[in-house]
């Protein structure tokens, strides 16, 4: 139960931060990507503000074997930089530019994003359903072991 | 006199985002990645932790809706061009799950622990985003 309450609170604070920072406003996000237009630097402040507490959190995590609720701390992943990471991130960046929403803000803005927000979310979930097949296909092309 | 203090709201909001990520790591022992949390429910890979994921998503959807309503409403200014909205959603969903992370997982949680994958992913999605924005807005006039 404590685990669920904590998850709910983290989601609530995350979403509030996304709203407060302006990251659920697509004009701000697209403004950040629009280096040839009226460039908006806000996203850099959001990223910087978010990374600072996380640096401290990782330093604390490194000294502990488990989190407060007993789960082992997530180990550093052993997956190398691979084609799936590069191709996937490139596709994500393209979609991010087109709509101005990434997964967190798409969820956080659901309550006030109107029909367009719902359509975006459904398309995003559709893309997520298609991802395992796309990953397998890319693995066959690059002959990499499946992860 | 009017200042543009968007950067200050950005910084404060960013601290909340990072605080939430820190809490999810230190209390729940999880990495706070939005695409991973929802994606694990969509493709079944997160079956064992579905309740924790659902609780996180409930807070993520409900609380900003409430706060924005209390603050007098919010706007996403999403384009009304359905083809662009759908193409954007499909690409964001497919790409983040292929790359195993998005702006929160690779960006916030990855860069802060100097993860090479997080840094490479962030470089690629920002470069691709900038390039697509340049073409889609300034050459094609789509967005």
mmCIF file of C-alpha atoms in Angstrom:
data_model
loop_
_atom_site.group_PDB
_atom_site.id
_atom_site.type_symbol
_atom_site.label_atom_id
_atom_site.label_comp_id
_atom_site.label_asym_id
_atom_site.label_seq_id
_atom_site.Cartn_x
_atom_site.Cartn_y
_atom_site.Cartn_z
ATOM 1 C CA UNK A 1 0.000 0.000 0.000
ATOM 2 C CA UNK A 2 2.806 2.430 0.917
ATOM 3 C CA UNK A 3 4.311 1.616 -2.465
ATOM 4 C CA UNK A 4 1.124 2.624 -4.282
ATOM 5 C CA UNK A 5 0.671 5.829 -2.276
ATOM 6 C CA UNK A 6 4.282 6.795 -2.950
ATOM 7 C CA UNK A 7 3.910 6.050 -6.680
ATOM 8 C CA UNK A 8 0.719 8.123 -6.812
ATOM 9 C CA UNK A 9 2.445 11.043 -5.066
ATOM 10 C CA UNK A 10 5.496 10.849 -7.359
ATOM 11 C CA UNK A 11 3.205 10.856 -10.392
ATOM 12 C CA UNK A 12 1.297 13.822 -8.977
ATOM 13 C CA UNK A 13 4.464 15.865 -8.296
ATOM 14 C CA UNK A 14 5.926 14.908 -11.701
ATOM 15 C CA UNK A 15 2.766 16.016 -13.486
ATOM 16 C CA UNK A 16 2.530 19.242 -11.509
ATOM 17 C CA UNK A 17 6.146 20.012 -12.420
ATOM 18 C CA UNK A 18 5.424 19.373 -16.088
ATOM 19 C CA UNK A 19 2.440 21.726 -15.946
ATOM 20 C CA UNK A 20 4.238 24.445 -13.931
ATOM 21 C CA UNK A 21 7.333 24.357 -16.143
ATOM 22 C CA UNK A 22 5.265 24.890 -19.293
ATOM 23 C CA UNK A 23 6.241 21.517 -20.765
ATOM 24 C CA UNK A 24 2.603 20.603 -21.424
ATOM 25 C CA UNK A 25 2.388 23.677 -23.675
ATOM 26 C CA UNK A 26 3.414 22.483 -27.131
ATOM 27 C CA UNK A 27 4.442 25.989 -28.232
ATOM 28 C CA UNK A 28 7.184 26.012 -25.557
ATOM 29 C CA UNK A 29 8.535 22.614 -26.527
ATOM 30 C CA UNK A 30 8.387 23.353 -30.246
ATOM 31 C CA UNK A 31 9.942 26.756 -29.504
ATOM 32 C CA UNK A 32 12.917 24.986 -27.905
ATOM 33 C CA UNK A 33 13.396 22.848 -31.026
ATOM 34 C CA UNK A 34 12.900 25.783 -33.385
ATOM 35 C CA UNK A 35 16.488 27.040 -33.457
ATOM 36 C CA UNK A 36 15.896 28.778 -36.794
ATOM 37 C CA UNK A 37 12.841 30.642 -35.514
ATOM 38 C CA UNK A 38 11.910 32.342 -32.244
ATOM 39 C CA UNK A 39 14.005 30.057 -30.011
ATOM 40 C CA UNK A 40 12.648 29.388 -26.503
ATOM 41 C CA UNK A 41 15.301 28.331 -23.941
ATOM 42 C CA UNK A 42 12.800 27.315 -21.201
ATOM 43 C CA UNK A 43 13.322 23.565 -21.691
ATOM 44 C CA UNK A 44 17.000 23.898 -20.776
ATOM 45 C CA UNK A 45 16.000 25.354 -17.373
ATOM 46 C CA UNK A 46 13.480 22.542 -16.872
ATOM 47 C CA UNK A 47 16.063 19.890 -17.705
ATOM 48 C CA UNK A 48 18.687 21.551 -15.494
ATOM 49 C CA UNK A 49 16.238 21.921 -12.608
ATOM 50 C CA UNK A 50 15.203 18.272 -12.910
ATOM 51 C CA UNK A 51 18.723 16.880 -13.202
ATOM 52 C CA UNK A 52 20.039 18.617 -10.051
ATOM 53 C CA UNK A 53 17.910 16.712 -7.485
ATOM 54 C CA UNK A 54 18.456 13.517 -9.475
ATOM 55 C CA UNK A 55 22.251 13.844 -9.217
ATOM 56 C CA UNK A 56 21.843 13.974 -5.436
ATOM 57 C CA UNK A 57 19.424 11.024 -5.542
ATOM 58 C CA UNK A 58 21.858 8.843 -7.513
ATOM 59 C CA UNK A 59 24.652 9.724 -5.044
ATOM 60 C CA UNK A 60 22.425 8.597 -2.161
ATOM 61 C CA UNK A 61 21.326 5.498 -4.094
ATOM 62 C CA UNK A 62 24.960 4.481 -4.664
ATOM 63 C CA UNK A 63 25.425 4.160 -0.891
ATOM 64 C CA UNK A 64 22.358 2.004 -0.344
ATOM 65 C CA UNK A 65 21.544 -1.526 -1.435
ATOM 66 C CA UNK A 66 17.773 -1.084 -1.373
ATOM 67 C CA UNK A 67 15.222 1.707 -1.614
ATOM 68 C CA UNK A 68 13.152 2.662 1.452
ATOM 69 C CA UNK A 69 10.415 0.172 0.564
ATOM 70 C CA UNK A 70 12.895 -2.681 0.160
ATOM 71 C CA UNK A 71 13.231 -2.883 -3.624
ATOM 72 C CA UNK A 72 16.850 -3.326 -4.773
ATOM 73 C CA UNK A 73 18.258 -0.121 -6.269
ATOM 74 C CA UNK A 74 18.185 -0.298 -10.083
ATOM 75 C CA UNK A 75 21.559 -1.518 -11.322
ATOM 76 C CA UNK A 76 23.381 0.354 -14.021
ATOM 77 C CA UNK A 77 22.180 -1.198 -17.286
ATOM 78 C CA UNK A 78 24.553 -3.349 -19.285
ATOM 79 C CA UNK A 79 22.921 -2.675 -22.651
ATOM 80 C CA UNK A 80 25.405 -0.971 -24.965
ATOM 81 C CA UNK A 81 24.543 1.930 -27.222
ATOM 82 C CA UNK A 82 22.882 0.114 -30.110
ATOM 83 C CA UNK A 83 20.860 0.704 -33.265
ATOM 84 C CA UNK A 84 17.563 0.492 -31.382
ATOM 85 C CA UNK A 85 18.620 3.343 -29.103
ATOM 86 C CA UNK A 86 19.749 5.573 -31.959
ATOM 87 C CA UNK A 87 16.911 4.796 -34.387
ATOM 88 C CA UNK A 88 14.284 4.911 -31.639
ATOM 89 C CA UNK A 89 15.507 8.242 -30.266
ATOM 90 C CA UNK A 90 15.594 9.709 -33.776
ATOM 91 C CA UNK A 91 11.985 8.630 -34.440
ATOM 92 C CA UNK A 92 10.962 9.974 -31.028
ATOM 93 C CA UNK A 93 12.619 13.339 -31.763
ATOM 94 C CA UNK A 94 10.770 13.575 -35.070
ATOM 95 C CA UNK A 95 7.395 12.952 -33.428
ATOM 96 C CA UNK A 96 8.265 15.298 -30.564
ATOM 97 C CA UNK A 97 8.895 18.103 -33.044
ATOM 98 C CA UNK A 98 5.698 17.438 -35.024
ATOM 99 C CA UNK A 99 3.326 17.490 -32.048
ATOM 100 C CA UNK A 100 5.340 19.156 -29.264
ATOM 101 C CA UNK A 101 4.460 16.464 -26.705
ATOM 102 C CA UNK A 102 6.536 13.685 -25.175
ATOM 103 C CA UNK A 103 5.058 10.821 -23.090
ATOM 104 C CA UNK A 104 5.050 12.547 -19.659
ATOM 105 C CA UNK A 105 3.359 15.777 -20.774
ATOM 106 C CA UNK A 106 0.941 13.825 -23.010
ATOM 107 C CA UNK A 107 -0.351 12.112 -19.848
ATOM 108 C CA UNK A 108 -0.116 15.139 -17.551
ATOM 109 C CA UNK A 109 -2.162 17.308 -19.940
ATOM 110 C CA UNK A 110 -4.879 14.724 -20.554
ATOM 111 C CA UNK A 111 -7.285 16.597 -18.258
ATOM 112 C CA UNK A 112 -7.059 19.849 -20.194
ATOM 113 C CA UNK A 113 -5.709 18.829 -23.609
ATOM 114 C CA UNK A 114 -9.115 18.296 -25.249
ATOM 115 C CA UNK A 115 -9.813 15.830 -28.054
ATOM 116 C CA UNK A 116 -6.413 16.432 -29.656
ATOM 117 C CA UNK A 117 -4.674 15.292 -26.481
ATOM 118 C CA UNK A 118 -6.709 12.084 -26.413
ATOM 119 C CA UNK A 119 -5.990 11.392 -30.095
ATOM 120 C CA UNK A 120 -2.268 11.973 -29.522
ATOM 121 C CA UNK A 121 -2.258 9.620 -26.523
ATOM 122 C CA UNK A 122 -4.094 6.858 -28.439
ATOM 123 C CA UNK A 123 -1.647 7.170 -31.352
ATOM 124 C CA UNK A 124 1.257 7.062 -28.881
ATOM 125 C CA UNK A 125 -0.108 3.882 -27.273
ATOM 126 C CA UNK A 126 -0.486 2.424 -30.781
ATOM 127 C CA UNK A 127 3.149 3.202 -31.515
ATOM 128 C CA UNK A 128 4.126 1.507 -28.251
ATOM 129 C CA UNK A 129 2.208 -1.635 -29.228
ATOM 130 C CA UNK A 130 4.135 -1.731 -32.519
ATOM 131 C CA UNK A 131 7.542 -1.264 -30.878
ATOM 132 C CA UNK A 132 8.446 -4.891 -29.992
ATOM 133 C CA UNK A 133 7.990 -5.998 -33.623
ATOM 134 C CA UNK A 134 10.011 -3.022 -34.867
ATOM 135 C CA UNK A 135 12.796 -3.839 -32.392
ATOM 136 C CA UNK A 136 12.902 -7.463 -33.505
ATOM 137 C CA UNK A 137 13.077 -6.377 -37.125
ATOM 138 C CA UNK A 138 15.940 -3.973 -36.429
ATOM 139 C CA UNK A 139 17.762 -6.745 -34.547
ATOM 140 C CA UNK A 140 17.477 -9.016 -37.594
ATOM 141 C CA UNK A 141 18.914 -6.282 -39.811
ATOM 142 C CA UNK A 142 21.821 -5.529 -37.481
ATOM 143 C CA UNK A 143 22.200 -9.186 -36.343
ATOM 144 C CA UNK A 144 22.378 -8.057 -32.751
ATOM 145 C CA UNK A 145 21.306 -10.344 -29.910
ATOM 146 C CA UNK A 146 17.810 -9.574 -28.661
ATOM 147 C CA UNK A 147 17.517 -7.524 -25.514
ATOM 148 C CA UNK B 1 6.605 46.454 -16.326
ATOM 149 C CA UNK B 2 6.477 42.926 -17.607
ATOM 150 C CA UNK B 3 9.233 40.345 -17.477
ATOM 151 C CA UNK B 4 9.201 37.035 -19.236
ATOM 152 C CA UNK B 5 9.752 34.735 -16.267
ATOM 153 C CA UNK B 6 9.050 31.509 -18.163
ATOM 154 C CA UNK B 7 12.592 30.383 -17.312
ATOM 155 C CA UNK B 8 11.832 30.691 -13.585
ATOM 156 C CA UNK B 9 8.658 28.581 -13.868
ATOM 157 C CA UNK B 10 10.727 26.192 -15.950
ATOM 158 C CA UNK B 11 13.349 25.919 -13.231
ATOM 159 C CA UNK B 12 10.774 25.492 -10.434
ATOM 160 C CA UNK B 13 8.807 22.942 -12.446
ATOM 161 C CA UNK B 14 12.058 21.177 -13.274
ATOM 162 C CA UNK B 15 12.912 20.907 -9.564
ATOM 163 C CA UNK B 16 9.500 19.294 -8.958
ATOM 164 C CA UNK B 17 10.126 16.851 -11.826
ATOM 165 C CA UNK B 18 13.558 15.983 -10.444
ATOM 166 C CA UNK B 19 12.143 15.737 -6.915
ATOM 167 C CA UNK B 20 9.514 13.279 -8.112
ATOM 168 C CA UNK B 21 12.174 11.241 -9.922
ATOM 169 C CA UNK B 22 14.349 11.274 -6.768
ATOM 170 C CA UNK B 23 11.415 10.107 -4.646
ATOM 171 C CA UNK B 24 10.512 7.323 -7.059
ATOM 172 C CA UNK B 25 14.122 6.120 -6.997
ATOM 173 C CA UNK B 26 14.834 6.367 -3.270
ATOM 174 C CA UNK B 27 11.422 5.266 -1.956
ATOM 175 C CA UNK B 28 10.149 2.857 -4.618
ATOM 176 C CA UNK B 29 13.492 1.838 -6.116
ATOM 177 C CA UNK B 30 12.291 2.600 -9.643
ATOM 178 C CA UNK B 31 13.558 4.768 -12.458
ATOM 179 C CA UNK B 32 10.936 7.394 -13.306
ATOM 180 C CA UNK B 33 10.563 7.093 -17.065
ATOM 181 C CA UNK B 34 7.140 8.024 -18.395
ATOM 182 C CA UNK B 35 7.385 5.949 -21.588
ATOM 183 C CA UNK B 36 8.608 2.891 -19.664
ATOM 184 C CA UNK B 37 5.929 3.124 -16.969
ATOM 185 C CA UNK B 38 3.055 3.343 -19.472
ATOM 186 C CA UNK B 39 4.748 1.152 -22.110
ATOM 187 C CA UNK B 40 5.168 -1.729 -19.671
ATOM 188 C CA UNK B 41 1.398 -1.745 -19.223
ATOM 189 C CA UNK B 42 0.722 -1.505 -22.964
ATOM 190 C CA UNK B 43 2.920 -4.407 -24.080
ATOM 191 C CA UNK B 44 2.578 -6.526 -20.942
ATOM 192 C CA UNK B 45 6.275 -6.410 -19.980
ATOM 193 C CA UNK B 46 5.392 -4.647 -16.720
ATOM 194 C CA UNK B 47 2.689 -7.109 -15.655
ATOM 195 C CA UNK B 48 4.346 -7.863 -12.323
ATOM 196 C CA UNK B 49 4.402 -4.206 -11.263
ATOM 197 C CA UNK B 50 1.132 -3.103 -12.856
ATOM 198 C CA UNK B 51 -0.432 -1.651 -9.686
ATOM 199 C CA UNK B 52 2.570 0.575 -8.956
ATOM 200 C CA UNK B 53 2.573 1.766 -12.568
ATOM 201 C CA UNK B 54 -1.168 2.407 -12.524
ATOM 202 C CA UNK B 55 -0.906 4.383 -9.268
ATOM 203 C CA UNK B 56 1.865 6.542 -10.721
ATOM 204 C CA UNK B 57 -0.151 7.181 -13.894
ATOM 205 C CA UNK B 58 -3.275 8.020 -11.875
ATOM 206 C CA UNK B 59 -1.354 10.727 -10.017
ATOM 207 C CA UNK B 60 0.275 11.923 -13.236
ATOM 208 C CA UNK B 61 -3.051 12.363 -15.027
ATOM 209 C CA UNK B 62 -5.326 13.501 -12.186
ATOM 210 C CA UNK B 63 -3.206 15.922 -10.184
ATOM 211 C CA UNK B 64 -2.110 18.348 -12.937
ATOM 212 C CA UNK B 65 -5.714 18.367 -14.183
ATOM 213 C CA UNK B 66 -6.825 19.493 -10.717
ATOM 214 C CA UNK B 67 -4.007 22.007 -10.216
ATOM 215 C CA UNK B 68 -4.447 23.526 -13.680
ATOM 216 C CA UNK B 69 -8.198 23.813 -13.096
ATOM 217 C CA UNK B 70 -7.646 25.555 -9.732
ATOM 218 C CA UNK B 71 -5.148 27.901 -11.382
ATOM 219 C CA UNK B 72 -7.749 28.944 -13.927
ATOM 220 C CA UNK B 73 -7.156 26.469 -16.728
ATOM 221 C CA UNK B 74 -4.294 25.477 -19.001
ATOM 222 C CA UNK B 75 -3.774 25.134 -22.731
ATOM 223 C CA UNK B 76 -1.618 22.698 -24.679
ATOM 224 C CA UNK B 77 -1.896 24.642 -27.982
ATOM 225 C CA UNK B 78 -1.699 21.319 -29.811
ATOM 226 C CA UNK B 79 -2.059 21.660 -33.572
ATOM 227 C CA UNK B 80 -5.509 20.985 -35.038
ATOM 228 C CA UNK B 81 -3.950 19.113 -37.945
ATOM 229 C CA UNK B 82 -5.018 15.523 -37.174
ATOM 230 C CA UNK B 83 -2.499 13.938 -39.531
ATOM 231 C CA UNK B 84 0.336 15.694 -37.688
ATOM 232 C CA UNK B 85 -1.104 14.802 -34.253
ATOM 233 C CA UNK B 86 -1.454 11.111 -35.174
ATOM 234 C CA UNK B 87 1.928 10.885 -36.912
ATOM 235 C CA UNK B 88 3.528 12.615 -33.918
ATOM 236 C CA UNK B 89 1.885 10.244 -31.439
ATOM 237 C CA UNK B 90 2.833 7.118 -33.392
ATOM 238 C CA UNK B 91 6.461 8.244 -33.709
ATOM 239 C CA UNK B 92 6.731 9.221 -30.024
ATOM 240 C CA UNK B 93 5.260 5.879 -28.880
ATOM 241 C CA UNK B 94 7.277 3.731 -31.274
ATOM 242 C CA UNK B 95 10.536 5.646 -30.852
ATOM 243 C CA UNK B 96 10.547 5.874 -27.054
ATOM 244 C CA UNK B 97 9.833 2.149 -26.659
ATOM 245 C CA UNK B 98 12.459 1.185 -29.250
ATOM 246 C CA UNK B 99 14.994 3.356 -27.439
ATOM 247 C CA UNK B 100 13.726 2.187 -24.043
ATOM 248 C CA UNK B 101 13.260 5.707 -22.739
ATOM 249 C CA UNK B 102 12.188 9.275 -23.333
ATOM 250 C CA UNK B 103 12.856 12.737 -21.944
ATOM 251 C CA UNK B 104 12.295 11.630 -18.336
ATOM 252 C CA UNK B 105 14.001 8.224 -18.360
ATOM 253 C CA UNK B 106 16.952 8.914 -20.660
ATOM 254 C CA UNK B 107 17.014 12.690 -20.175
ATOM 255 C CA UNK B 108 16.421 13.365 -16.483
ATOM 256 C CA UNK B 109 17.298 9.984 -14.922
ATOM 257 C CA UNK B 110 20.004 8.957 -17.420
ATOM 258 C CA UNK B 111 22.024 12.152 -17.768
ATOM 259 C CA UNK B 112 22.061 12.684 -13.983
ATOM 260 C CA UNK B 113 23.905 9.364 -13.506
ATOM 261 C CA UNK B 114 26.114 10.015 -16.545
ATOM 262 C CA UNK B 115 24.643 7.057 -18.416
ATOM 263 C CA UNK B 116 26.130 6.862 -21.904
ATOM 264 C CA UNK B 117 22.843 5.522 -23.311
ATOM 265 C CA UNK B 118 20.911 8.393 -21.748
ATOM 266 C CA UNK B 119 23.292 10.984 -23.141
ATOM 267 C CA UNK B 120 23.349 9.437 -26.639
ATOM 268 C CA UNK B 121 19.544 9.137 -26.698
ATOM 269 C CA UNK B 122 19.125 12.770 -25.622
ATOM 270 C CA UNK B 123 21.566 14.011 -28.266
ATOM 271 C CA UNK B 124 19.702 12.082 -30.977
ATOM 272 C CA UNK B 125 16.159 13.086 -30.032
ATOM 273 C CA UNK B 126 17.102 16.742 -29.709
ATOM 274 C CA UNK B 127 19.044 16.750 -33.004
ATOM 275 C CA UNK B 128 16.254 14.886 -34.816
ATOM 276 C CA UNK B 129 13.675 17.184 -33.238
ATOM 277 C CA UNK B 130 15.554 20.311 -34.312
ATOM 278 C CA UNK B 131 16.007 18.996 -37.835
ATOM 279 C CA UNK B 132 12.377 17.922 -38.252
ATOM 280 C CA UNK B 133 11.231 21.233 -36.786
ATOM 281 C CA UNK B 134 13.360 23.161 -39.275
ATOM 282 C CA UNK B 135 11.967 21.174 -42.208
ATOM 283 C CA UNK B 136 8.351 20.823 -41.017
ATOM 284 C CA UNK B 137 7.971 24.450 -39.950
ATOM 285 C CA UNK B 138 10.232 26.476 -42.206
ATOM 286 C CA UNK B 139 10.196 24.440 -45.427
ATOM 287 C CA UNK B 140 6.835 22.649 -45.383
ATOM 288 C CA UNK B 141 4.790 24.874 -43.053
ATOM 289 C CA UNK B 142 3.179 21.868 -41.322
ATOM 290 C CA UNK B 143 3.610 22.917 -37.670
#
